[in-house]
């Protein structure tokens, strides 16, 4: 992965190059920002830039052709270690580490040579395990394995690099071990963490990281990229960019939605319809369906539902054709009749309930119970009590 493979983020790239060129790399740094904007790819490009042996002074990127670059591109550089959330399989009787899923990781990051995956999707990575309802985390065993690797002298470079995707998915024991590694760093090591939700990191870890904010894309950047890379006309590219909310990953999902993402709107519509009908029995079944999809997807649905409430409120205030409303054609069709139910009185409480439900789901609460409780609260907020 080279910086040139990643659209935009010129200020972040310049900052990363200056760190490497100074020869004074931080021992632990964090690329933070919303999902779908290429933070892990920036971390990969930075690690390759550090290890590149073919670039000359003043070059803005790794050369891409030296042995170190070829090894980095194939995810085989001996001094780069990847950490990413995983899950136990049915055949495992131990807490796994990332390296046990290295073949799947290489397949996931390689859409098809020479096109590496630039924008990460936790749902797509989860699907690669073939385990329905899998919840991916980073176990304490990962920290122990990393300590072993970092205790060995670098082989091909003056630095070892650790590229860590979604560190917020560490369990508590792993977090404590990482904190110790940050407080007592290994010489010649640069840890590059890429987080979608850094607020979930331990405050003691977060405060010790050199943090670099990666901003969402401008709509114009997404539109230009889609128009040049995808089979979309200008109007279609503009519509997708408008609805992507700054996420290139979301834009790609909108262009080629996978089976699960296509269920989000129908599930939201079903929740609202059943809540309006006060059909508690069917809402109980709806909650069981939510739980069956797994913890990560239930949390993702809460994010989606909160955004739909927000957009329907805007549609009610500003009109459905307003440039301020971020809805796909199918969502806009539903909003024509539904948006009148989202008012000044219930919009904010509904968004808050979805956010609270997501928080509880991520914190390992029972998904079925949380979803049913959420559904009952939606009943009370959606329409006033009958007299």
mmCIF file of C-alpha atoms in Angstrom:
data_model
loop_
_atom_site.group_PDB
_atom_site.id
_atom_site.type_symbol
_atom_site.label_atom_id
_atom_site.label_comp_id
_atom_site.label_asym_id
_atom_site.label_seq_id
_atom_site.Cartn_x
_atom_site.Cartn_y
_atom_site.Cartn_z
ATOM 1 C CA UNK A 1 0.000 0.000 0.000
ATOM 2 C CA UNK A 2 1.365 3.392 -1.047
ATOM 3 C CA UNK A 3 0.085 6.838 -0.137
ATOM 4 C CA UNK A 4 -0.808 7.270 -3.813
ATOM 5 C CA UNK A 5 -3.315 4.404 -3.517
ATOM 6 C CA UNK A 6 -5.400 6.433 -1.049
ATOM 7 C CA UNK A 7 -7.455 9.389 -2.321
ATOM 8 C CA UNK A 8 -7.189 12.692 -0.463
ATOM 9 C CA UNK A 9 -5.911 13.196 3.107
ATOM 10 C CA UNK A 10 -2.939 15.171 1.807
ATOM 11 C CA UNK A 11 -2.333 16.898 5.151
ATOM 12 C CA UNK A 12 -2.242 13.597 7.026
ATOM 13 C CA UNK A 13 0.108 12.060 4.470
ATOM 14 C CA UNK A 14 2.446 15.064 4.717
ATOM 15 C CA UNK A 15 2.487 14.806 8.505
ATOM 16 C CA UNK A 16 3.254 11.077 8.419
ATOM 17 C CA UNK A 17 6.079 11.621 5.907
ATOM 18 C CA UNK A 18 7.582 14.331 8.092
ATOM 19 C CA UNK A 19 7.567 11.989 11.091
ATOM 20 C CA UNK A 20 9.371 9.260 9.148
ATOM 21 C CA UNK A 21 11.829 11.659 7.519
ATOM 22 C CA UNK A 22 12.739 13.186 10.883
ATOM 23 C CA UNK A 23 13.994 9.820 12.114
ATOM 24 C CA UNK A 24 12.117 10.393 15.392
ATOM 25 C CA UNK A 25 9.091 8.175 15.140
ATOM 26 C CA UNK A 26 6.682 8.052 18.086
ATOM 27 C CA UNK A 27 6.565 4.671 19.787
ATOM 28 C CA UNK A 28 2.750 4.677 19.745
ATOM 29 C CA UNK A 29 0.399 6.741 17.583
ATOM 30 C CA UNK A 30 -3.296 6.762 16.762
ATOM 31 C CA UNK A 31 -5.066 7.550 13.501
ATOM 32 C CA UNK A 32 -8.596 8.410 14.598
ATOM 33 C CA UNK A 33 -11.722 9.298 12.653
ATOM 34 C CA UNK A 34 -15.002 7.884 11.328
ATOM 35 C CA UNK A 35 -15.145 4.524 9.597
ATOM 36 C CA UNK A 36 -14.750 4.142 5.864
ATOM 37 C CA UNK A 37 -12.165 6.874 5.281
ATOM 38 C CA UNK A 38 -8.972 4.819 4.883
ATOM 39 C CA UNK A 39 -7.235 5.053 8.274
ATOM 40 C CA UNK A 40 -5.860 1.507 8.186
ATOM 41 C CA UNK A 41 -4.630 2.073 4.644
ATOM 42 C CA UNK A 42 -2.821 5.215 5.794
ATOM 43 C CA UNK A 43 -1.213 3.135 8.560
ATOM 44 C CA UNK A 44 -0.147 0.503 6.025
ATOM 45 C CA UNK A 45 1.246 3.136 3.643
ATOM 46 C CA UNK A 46 3.129 4.762 6.521
ATOM 47 C CA UNK A 47 4.682 1.436 7.567
ATOM 48 C CA UNK A 48 5.720 0.775 3.956
ATOM 49 C CA UNK A 49 7.186 4.277 3.679
ATOM 50 C CA UNK A 50 9.239 3.638 6.841
ATOM 51 C CA UNK A 51 10.609 0.333 5.539
ATOM 52 C CA UNK A 52 11.144 1.337 1.890
ATOM 53 C CA UNK A 53 14.783 1.045 0.822
ATOM 54 C CA UNK A 54 14.307 2.432 -2.683
ATOM 55 C CA UNK A 55 13.010 5.942 -2.092
ATOM 56 C CA UNK A 56 15.338 8.902 -2.425
ATOM 57 C CA UNK A 57 15.421 12.035 -0.237
ATOM 58 C CA UNK A 58 12.439 14.191 -1.095
ATOM 59 C CA UNK A 59 10.344 11.367 -2.556
ATOM 60 C CA UNK A 60 6.726 11.795 -1.381
ATOM 61 C CA UNK A 61 6.008 8.071 -1.328
ATOM 62 C CA UNK A 62 7.540 4.641 -1.016
ATOM 63 C CA UNK A 63 9.019 3.404 -4.277
ATOM 64 C CA UNK A 64 6.720 0.390 -4.550
ATOM 65 C CA UNK A 65 9.348 -1.758 -6.268
ATOM 66 C CA UNK A 66 12.161 -2.478 -3.789
ATOM 67 C CA UNK A 67 12.120 -5.810 -1.935
ATOM 68 C CA UNK A 68 10.772 -4.144 1.222
ATOM 69 C CA UNK A 69 7.874 -2.571 -0.693
ATOM 70 C CA UNK A 70 7.019 -5.821 -2.450
ATOM 71 C CA UNK A 71 6.997 -7.607 0.904
ATOM 72 C CA UNK A 72 4.808 -4.891 2.423
ATOM 73 C CA UNK A 73 2.384 -5.055 -0.502
ATOM 74 C CA UNK A 74 2.002 -8.799 -0.043
ATOM 75 C CA UNK A 75 1.630 -8.347 3.750
ATOM 76 C CA UNK A 76 4.792 -10.368 4.322
ATOM 77 C CA UNK A 77 7.307 -7.799 5.579
ATOM 78 C CA UNK A 78 9.225 -9.446 8.398
ATOM 79 C CA UNK A 79 9.244 -6.296 10.555
ATOM 80 C CA UNK A 80 5.550 -5.375 10.179
ATOM 81 C CA UNK A 81 2.999 -7.034 12.448
ATOM 82 C CA UNK A 82 -0.760 -6.804 11.957
ATOM 83 C CA UNK A 83 -3.325 -6.980 14.726
ATOM 84 C CA UNK A 84 -7.045 -7.072 13.988
ATOM 85 C CA UNK A 85 -10.150 -8.330 15.821
ATOM 86 C CA UNK A 86 -10.933 -12.036 15.460
ATOM 87 C CA UNK A 87 -13.222 -14.627 17.007
ATOM 88 C CA UNK A 88 -13.002 -18.201 18.200
ATOM 89 C CA UNK A 89 -14.055 -20.852 15.723
ATOM 90 C CA UNK A 90 -15.830 -24.053 16.646
ATOM 91 C CA UNK A 91 -12.551 -26.008 16.494
ATOM 92 C CA UNK A 92 -10.666 -23.691 18.885
ATOM 93 C CA UNK A 93 -10.256 -24.327 22.598
ATOM 94 C CA UNK A 94 -8.075 -21.249 23.137
ATOM 95 C CA UNK A 95 -8.183 -17.488 22.680
ATOM 96 C CA UNK A 96 -6.933 -16.880 19.118
ATOM 97 C CA UNK A 97 -4.435 -14.327 17.820
ATOM 98 C CA UNK A 98 -4.461 -12.461 14.526
ATOM 99 C CA UNK A 99 -1.765 -14.596 12.913
ATOM 100 C CA UNK A 100 -4.075 -17.624 13.028
ATOM 101 C CA UNK A 101 -6.254 -15.869 10.458
ATOM 102 C CA UNK A 102 -3.450 -14.462 8.295
ATOM 103 C CA UNK A 103 -4.627 -16.181 5.059
ATOM 104 C CA UNK A 104 -8.151 -14.786 5.509
ATOM 105 C CA UNK A 105 -6.701 -11.354 6.307
ATOM 106 C CA UNK A 106 -4.582 -11.348 3.134
ATOM 107 C CA UNK A 107 -7.594 -12.376 1.068
ATOM 108 C CA UNK A 108 -9.715 -9.669 2.667
ATOM 109 C CA UNK A 109 -7.168 -6.915 2.051
ATOM 110 C CA UNK A 110 -6.582 -8.000 -1.544
ATOM 111 C CA UNK A 111 -9.750 -7.372 -3.544
ATOM 112 C CA UNK A 112 -7.794 -8.649 -6.513
ATOM 113 C CA UNK A 113 -4.256 -7.695 -7.497
ATOM 114 C CA UNK A 114 -3.258 -5.041 -8.213
ATOM 115 C CA UNK A 115 -6.247 -3.510 -6.340
ATOM 116 C CA UNK A 116 -5.740 -3.549 -2.572
ATOM 117 C CA UNK A 117 -8.699 -2.865 -0.277
ATOM 118 C CA UNK A 118 -8.483 0.769 0.775
ATOM 119 C CA UNK A 119 -11.635 1.118 2.891
ATOM 120 C CA UNK A 120 -12.300 -1.311 5.693
ATOM 121 C CA UNK A 121 -15.701 -2.778 6.549
ATOM 122 C CA UNK A 122 -16.039 -4.626 9.849
ATOM 123 C CA UNK A 123 -19.157 -6.419 8.588
ATOM 124 C CA UNK A 124 -17.369 -7.728 5.500
ATOM 125 C CA UNK A 125 -14.438 -8.869 7.652
ATOM 126 C CA UNK A 126 -16.875 -10.583 10.047
ATOM 127 C CA UNK A 127 -18.522 -12.388 7.140
ATOM 128 C CA UNK A 128 -15.163 -13.872 6.154
ATOM 129 C CA UNK A 129 -15.299 -16.071 9.265
ATOM 130 C CA UNK A 130 -18.472 -17.771 8.051
ATOM 131 C CA UNK A 131 -19.834 -17.665 11.591
ATOM 132 C CA UNK A 132 -23.325 -16.195 11.984
ATOM 133 C CA UNK A 133 -23.546 -13.613 14.752
ATOM 134 C CA UNK A 134 -19.784 -13.550 15.352
ATOM 135 C CA UNK A 135 -18.528 -10.809 17.653
ATOM 136 C CA UNK A 136 -14.914 -9.896 16.912
ATOM 137 C CA UNK A 137 -12.510 -8.833 19.646
ATOM 138 C CA UNK A 138 -8.781 -8.736 20.371
ATOM 139 C CA UNK A 139 -7.883 -11.136 23.169
ATOM 140 C CA UNK A 140 -5.194 -10.891 25.833
ATOM 141 C CA UNK A 141 -3.309 -13.628 23.990
ATOM 142 C CA UNK A 142 -2.625 -11.051 21.261
ATOM 143 C CA UNK A 143 -0.637 -8.854 23.625
ATOM 144 C CA UNK A 144 1.428 -11.792 24.823
ATOM 145 C CA UNK A 145 2.159 -12.780 21.220
ATOM 146 C CA UNK A 146 3.118 -9.192 20.353
ATOM 147 C CA UNK A 147 5.481 -8.950 23.323
ATOM 148 C CA UNK A 148 7.235 -12.073 22.063
ATOM 149 C CA UNK A 149 7.615 -10.597 18.553
ATOM 150 C CA UNK A 150 8.852 -7.213 19.738
ATOM 151 C CA UNK A 151 11.485 -8.791 21.966
ATOM 152 C CA UNK A 152 13.264 -10.083 18.869
ATOM 153 C CA UNK A 153 15.744 -7.792 17.072
ATOM 154 C CA UNK A 154 14.558 -6.213 13.812
ATOM 155 C CA UNK A 155 15.623 -8.171 10.768
ATOM 156 C CA UNK A 156 15.406 -5.929 7.712
ATOM 157 C CA UNK A 157 14.749 -2.428 9.022
ATOM 158 C CA UNK A 158 15.797 -0.140 11.826
ATOM 159 C CA UNK A 159 12.167 -0.125 12.998
ATOM 160 C CA UNK A 160 9.526 -2.700 13.748
ATOM 161 C CA UNK A 161 6.026 -1.466 12.917
ATOM 162 C CA UNK A 162 2.785 -2.699 14.453
ATOM 163 C CA UNK A 163 -0.352 -1.906 12.420
ATOM 164 C CA UNK A 164 -3.362 -2.346 14.710
ATOM 165 C CA UNK A 165 -6.909 -2.138 13.324
ATOM 166 C CA UNK A 166 -9.749 -1.256 15.726
ATOM 167 C CA UNK A 167 -7.877 -1.280 19.053
ATOM 168 C CA UNK A 168 -11.162 -0.313 20.744
ATOM 169 C CA UNK A 169 -12.139 -3.972 20.394
ATOM 170 C CA UNK A 170 -9.513 -5.120 22.898
ATOM 171 C CA UNK A 171 -10.737 -6.898 25.988
ATOM 172 C CA UNK A 172 -9.737 -5.492 29.368
ATOM 173 C CA UNK A 173 -6.771 -7.791 29.951
ATOM 174 C CA UNK A 174 -5.360 -6.994 26.514
ATOM 175 C CA UNK A 175 -5.785 -3.263 27.213
ATOM 176 C CA UNK A 176 -3.808 -3.520 30.429
ATOM 177 C CA UNK A 177 -0.950 -5.303 28.674
ATOM 178 C CA UNK A 178 -0.944 -2.749 25.854
ATOM 179 C CA UNK A 179 -0.754 0.053 28.409
ATOM 180 C CA UNK A 180 2.359 -1.514 29.877
ATOM 181 C CA UNK A 181 3.944 -1.767 26.413
ATOM 182 C CA UNK A 182 3.213 1.909 25.770
ATOM 183 C CA UNK A 183 4.579 2.973 29.153
ATOM 184 C CA UNK A 184 7.696 0.828 28.697
ATOM 185 C CA UNK A 185 8.174 0.850 24.895
ATOM 186 C CA UNK A 186 10.465 -1.481 23.036
ATOM 187 C CA UNK A 187 13.342 0.305 21.348
ATOM 188 C CA UNK A 188 12.986 0.747 17.600
ATOM 189 C CA UNK A 189 9.253 0.049 17.575
ATOM 190 C CA UNK A 190 6.436 2.177 16.148
ATOM 191 C CA UNK A 191 2.866 1.115 16.928
ATOM 192 C CA UNK A 192 0.285 2.580 14.512
ATOM 193 C CA UNK A 193 -3.285 2.210 15.744
ATOM 194 C CA UNK A 194 -6.312 2.951 13.532
ATOM 195 C CA UNK A 195 -9.554 3.523 15.428
ATOM 196 C CA UNK A 196 -13.148 4.266 14.422
ATOM 197 C CA UNK A 197 -14.230 4.898 18.007
ATOM 198 C CA UNK A 198 -11.307 6.008 20.197
ATOM 199 C CA UNK A 199 -13.653 6.955 23.064
ATOM 200 C CA UNK A 200 -13.819 3.213 23.843
ATOM 201 C CA UNK A 201 -10.071 3.039 24.517
ATOM 202 C CA UNK A 202 -8.852 3.206 28.083
ATOM 203 C CA UNK A 203 -8.238 6.881 28.918
ATOM 204 C CA UNK A 204 -4.790 5.928 30.194
ATOM 205 C CA UNK A 205 -3.953 4.453 26.771
ATOM 206 C CA UNK A 206 -5.536 7.258 24.761
ATOM 207 C CA UNK A 207 -3.645 9.956 26.645
ATOM 208 C CA UNK A 208 -0.285 8.295 25.881
ATOM 209 C CA UNK A 209 -0.776 8.047 22.114
ATOM 210 C CA UNK A 210 0.351 10.647 19.609
ATOM 211 C CA UNK A 211 -2.997 11.315 17.966
ATOM 212 C CA UNK A 212 -3.622 12.268 14.341
ATOM 213 C CA UNK A 213 -7.162 13.143 13.323
ATOM 214 C CA UNK A 214 -8.300 11.879 9.910
ATOM 215 C CA UNK A 215 -11.293 13.831 8.649
ATOM 216 C CA UNK A 216 -14.266 12.582 6.647
ATOM 217 C CA UNK A 217 -14.159 13.124 2.894
ATOM 218 C CA UNK A 218 -15.851 16.095 1.281
ATOM 219 C CA UNK A 219 -18.811 15.149 -0.914
ATOM 220 C CA UNK A 220 -16.929 16.526 -3.920
ATOM 221 C CA UNK A 221 -13.990 14.180 -3.269
ATOM 222 C CA UNK A 222 -16.269 11.138 -3.118
ATOM 223 C CA UNK A 223 -18.187 12.229 -6.207
ATOM 224 C CA UNK A 224 -14.982 12.737 -8.201
ATOM 225 C CA UNK A 225 -13.546 9.383 -7.131
ATOM 226 C CA UNK A 226 -16.746 7.482 -7.946
ATOM 227 C CA UNK A 227 -17.093 9.166 -11.322
ATOM 228 C CA UNK A 228 -13.531 8.203 -12.258
ATOM 229 C CA UNK A 229 -13.516 4.640 -10.882
ATOM 230 C CA UNK A 230 -17.079 3.305 -10.970
ATOM 231 C CA UNK A 231 -19.606 2.859 -13.761
ATOM 232 C CA UNK A 232 -21.708 5.819 -12.621
ATOM 233 C CA UNK A 233 -22.884 8.897 -14.441
ATOM 234 C CA UNK A 234 -22.403 12.328 -12.869
ATOM 235 C CA UNK A 235 -25.900 12.510 -11.336
ATOM 236 C CA UNK A 236 -25.656 9.039 -9.799
ATOM 237 C CA UNK A 237 -22.180 9.752 -8.401
ATOM 238 C CA UNK A 238 -23.442 12.994 -6.874
ATOM 239 C CA UNK A 239 -26.415 11.218 -5.257
ATOM 240 C CA UNK A 240 -24.216 8.500 -3.747
ATOM 241 C CA UNK A 241 -21.671 11.046 -2.504
ATOM 242 C CA UNK A 242 -24.452 13.055 -0.876
ATOM 243 C CA UNK A 243 -25.729 9.993 0.996
ATOM 244 C CA UNK A 244 -22.294 8.632 1.953
ATOM 245 C CA UNK A 245 -21.880 11.232 4.731
ATOM 246 C CA UNK A 246 -18.161 11.594 4.155
ATOM 247 C CA UNK A 247 -17.398 7.854 4.153
ATOM 248 C CA UNK A 248 -15.871 6.384 1.018
ATOM 249 C CA UNK A 249 -16.576 2.949 2.456
ATOM 250 C CA UNK A 250 -20.266 3.771 2.793
ATOM 251 C CA UNK A 251 -20.275 5.120 -0.753
ATOM 252 C CA UNK A 252 -18.940 1.818 -2.064
ATOM 253 C CA UNK A 253 -21.539 -0.057 -0.020
ATOM 254 C CA UNK A 254 -24.298 2.090 -1.508
ATOM 255 C CA UNK A 255 -23.025 1.363 -5.013
ATOM 256 C CA UNK A 256 -22.819 -2.396 -4.437
ATOM 257 C CA UNK A 257 -24.808 -3.132 -1.304
ATOM 258 C CA UNK A 258 -24.270 -6.557 0.189
ATOM 259 C CA UNK A 259 -27.150 -8.769 1.275
ATOM 260 C CA UNK A 260 -27.093 -7.750 4.910
ATOM 261 C CA UNK A 261 -26.949 -3.973 4.399
ATOM 262 C CA UNK A 262 -30.041 -4.250 2.216
ATOM 263 C CA UNK A 263 -31.957 -5.490 5.271
ATOM 264 C CA UNK A 264 -31.383 -2.312 7.292
ATOM 265 C CA UNK A 265 -34.198 -0.232 5.811
ATOM 266 C CA UNK A 266 -36.763 -3.078 5.836
ATOM 267 C CA UNK A 267 -35.903 -3.789 9.477
ATOM 268 C CA UNK A 268 -36.267 -0.107 10.396
ATOM 269 C CA UNK A 269 -39.579 0.088 8.517
ATOM 270 C CA UNK A 270 -40.825 -3.036 10.272
ATOM 271 C CA UNK A 271 -39.895 -1.646 13.694
ATOM 272 C CA UNK A 272 -41.753 1.590 13.040
ATOM 273 C CA UNK A 273 -44.806 -0.156 11.582
ATOM 274 C CA UNK A 274 -45.095 -2.629 14.469
ATOM 275 C CA UNK A 275 -44.498 0.108 17.024
ATOM 276 C CA UNK A 276 -47.238 2.237 15.452
ATOM 277 C CA UNK A 277 -49.578 -0.761 15.605
ATOM 278 C CA UNK A 278 -48.482 -1.505 19.189
ATOM 279 C CA UNK A 279 -47.997 -5.101 18.100
ATOM 280 C CA UNK A 280 -45.999 -6.300 21.091
ATOM 281 C CA UNK A 281 -46.043 -9.976 20.098
ATOM 282 C CA UNK A 282 -44.478 -9.251 16.708
ATOM 283 C CA UNK A 283 -42.017 -6.822 18.266
ATOM 284 C CA UNK A 284 -40.843 -9.668 20.475
ATOM 285 C CA UNK A 285 -40.206 -11.700 17.324
ATOM 286 C CA UNK A 286 -38.469 -8.670 15.766
ATOM 287 C CA UNK A 287 -36.158 -8.498 18.799
ATOM 288 C CA UNK A 288 -35.268 -12.171 18.419
ATOM 289 C CA UNK A 289 -34.367 -11.553 14.766
ATOM 290 C CA UNK A 290 -32.105 -8.696 15.849
ATOM 291 C CA UNK A 291 -30.334 -10.955 18.330
ATOM 292 C CA UNK A 292 -29.925 -13.695 15.732
ATOM 293 C CA UNK A 293 -27.956 -11.328 13.498
ATOM 294 C CA UNK A 294 -25.294 -10.929 16.177
ATOM 295 C CA UNK A 295 -23.979 -8.175 18.381
ATOM 296 C CA UNK A 296 -22.037 -6.190 15.771
ATOM 297 C CA UNK A 297 -24.907 -6.050 13.323
ATOM 298 C CA UNK A 298 -27.384 -5.134 16.043
ATOM 299 C CA UNK A 299 -25.126 -2.226 17.013
ATOM 300 C CA UNK A 300 -24.838 -1.216 13.354
ATOM 301 C CA UNK A 301 -28.620 -1.250 13.043
ATOM 302 C CA UNK A 302 -28.909 1.149 15.986
ATOM 303 C CA UNK A 303 -26.538 3.548 14.210
ATOM 304 C CA UNK A 304 -28.572 3.241 11.029
ATOM 305 C CA UNK A 305 -31.908 3.722 12.803
ATOM 306 C CA UNK A 306 -30.667 6.841 14.598
ATOM 307 C CA UNK A 307 -29.556 8.296 11.263
ATOM 308 C CA UNK A 308 -32.967 7.516 9.738
ATOM 309 C CA UNK A 309 -34.752 9.319 12.553
ATOM 310 C CA UNK A 310 -32.492 12.307 12.043
ATOM 311 C CA UNK A 311 -32.986 12.388 8.273
ATOM 312 C CA UNK A 312 -36.749 11.952 8.549
ATOM 313 C CA UNK A 313 -36.885 14.877 10.942
ATOM 314 C CA UNK A 314 -34.918 16.972 8.463
ATOM 315 C CA UNK A 315 -37.221 15.810 5.670
ATOM 316 C CA UNK A 316 -40.211 16.967 7.703
ATOM 317 C CA UNK A 317 -38.665 20.376 8.369
ATOM 318 C CA UNK A 318 -36.877 21.132 5.109
ATOM 319 C CA UNK A 319 -38.788 19.085 2.575
ATOM 320 C CA UNK A 320 -37.826 15.731 1.123
ATOM 321 C CA UNK A 321 -36.022 17.235 -1.873
ATOM 322 C CA UNK A 322 -33.768 19.439 0.234
ATOM 323 C CA UNK A 323 -30.012 19.113 -0.193
ATOM 324 C CA UNK A 324 -29.909 18.840 3.608
ATOM 325 C CA UNK A 325 -31.616 15.425 3.545
ATOM 326 C CA UNK A 326 -29.359 12.369 3.176
ATOM 327 C CA UNK A 327 -31.674 9.595 1.970
ATOM 328 C CA UNK A 328 -31.400 6.964 -0.737
ATOM 329 C CA UNK A 329 -34.342 6.715 -3.177
ATOM 330 C CA UNK A 330 -35.836 3.785 -1.202
ATOM 331 C CA UNK A 331 -35.396 5.635 2.082
ATOM 332 C CA UNK A 332 -36.920 8.783 0.584
ATOM 333 C CA UNK A 333 -39.930 6.772 -0.614
ATOM 334 C CA UNK A 334 -40.547 5.542 2.934
ATOM 335 C CA UNK A 335 -39.984 9.021 4.355
ATOM 336 C CA UNK A 336 -42.804 10.504 2.246
ATOM 337 C CA UNK A 337 -45.392 9.151 4.659
ATOM 338 C CA UNK A 338 -43.271 8.398 7.701
ATOM 339 C CA UNK A 339 -41.497 11.711 8.306
ATOM 340 C CA UNK A 340 -44.664 13.345 9.689
ATOM 341 C CA UNK A 341 -44.373 11.073 12.735
ATOM 342 C CA UNK A 342 -40.893 12.413 13.638
ATOM 343 C CA UNK A 343 -41.469 15.677 15.439
ATOM 344 C CA UNK A 344 -39.746 18.203 17.661
ATOM 345 C CA UNK A 345 -41.078 16.264 20.632
ATOM 346 C CA UNK A 346 -39.755 12.792 19.798
ATOM 347 C CA UNK A 347 -36.814 13.139 17.374
ATOM 348 C CA UNK A 348 -34.124 13.700 19.985
ATOM 349 C CA UNK A 349 -35.503 11.102 22.474
ATOM 350 C CA UNK A 350 -35.677 8.475 19.717
ATOM 351 C CA UNK A 351 -32.086 9.142 18.637
ATOM 352 C CA UNK A 352 -31.013 8.938 22.273
ATOM 353 C CA UNK A 353 -32.780 5.595 22.762
ATOM 354 C CA UNK A 354 -31.037 4.097 19.726
ATOM 355 C CA UNK A 355 -27.686 5.426 20.983
ATOM 356 C CA UNK A 356 -28.313 3.966 24.456
ATOM 357 C CA UNK A 357 -29.288 0.613 22.953
ATOM 358 C CA UNK A 358 -26.110 0.573 20.880
ATOM 359 C CA UNK A 359 -24.027 1.357 23.966
ATOM 360 C CA UNK A 360 -25.620 -1.510 25.902
ATOM 361 C CA UNK A 361 -25.198 -3.957 23.022
ATOM 362 C CA UNK A 362 -21.519 -3.100 22.616
ATOM 363 C CA UNK A 363 -21.113 -3.522 26.394
ATOM 364 C CA UNK A 364 -22.217 -7.180 26.048
ATOM 365 C CA UNK A 365 -25.783 -6.803 27.307
ATOM 366 C CA UNK A 366 -28.297 -9.395 26.120
ATOM 367 C CA UNK A 367 -29.164 -8.256 22.584
ATOM 368 C CA UNK A 368 -32.684 -9.712 22.596
ATOM 369 C CA UNK A 369 -33.597 -7.981 25.858
ATOM 370 C CA UNK A 370 -32.079 -4.659 24.767
ATOM 371 C CA UNK A 371 -33.859 -4.811 21.399
ATOM 372 C CA UNK A 372 -37.239 -5.573 22.978
ATOM 373 C CA UNK A 373 -36.828 -2.811 25.532
ATOM 374 C CA UNK A 374 -35.917 -0.462 22.683
ATOM 375 C CA UNK A 375 -39.011 -1.498 20.724
ATOM 376 C CA UNK A 376 -41.288 -0.747 23.701
ATOM 377 C CA UNK A 377 -39.722 2.689 24.078
ATOM 378 C CA UNK A 378 -40.259 3.367 20.379
ATOM 379 C CA UNK A 379 -43.964 2.619 20.876
ATOM 380 C CA UNK A 380 -44.183 5.271 23.577
ATOM 381 C CA UNK A 381 -42.244 7.877 21.604
ATOM 382 C CA UNK A 382 -43.598 7.350 18.116
ATOM 383 C CA UNK A 383 -47.210 8.380 18.768
ATOM 384 C CA UNK A 384 -48.941 9.927 21.799
ATOM 385 C CA UNK A 385 -50.850 7.642 24.172
ATOM 386 C CA UNK A 386 -54.395 6.791 23.158
ATOM 387 C CA UNK A 387 -57.118 8.444 25.224
#
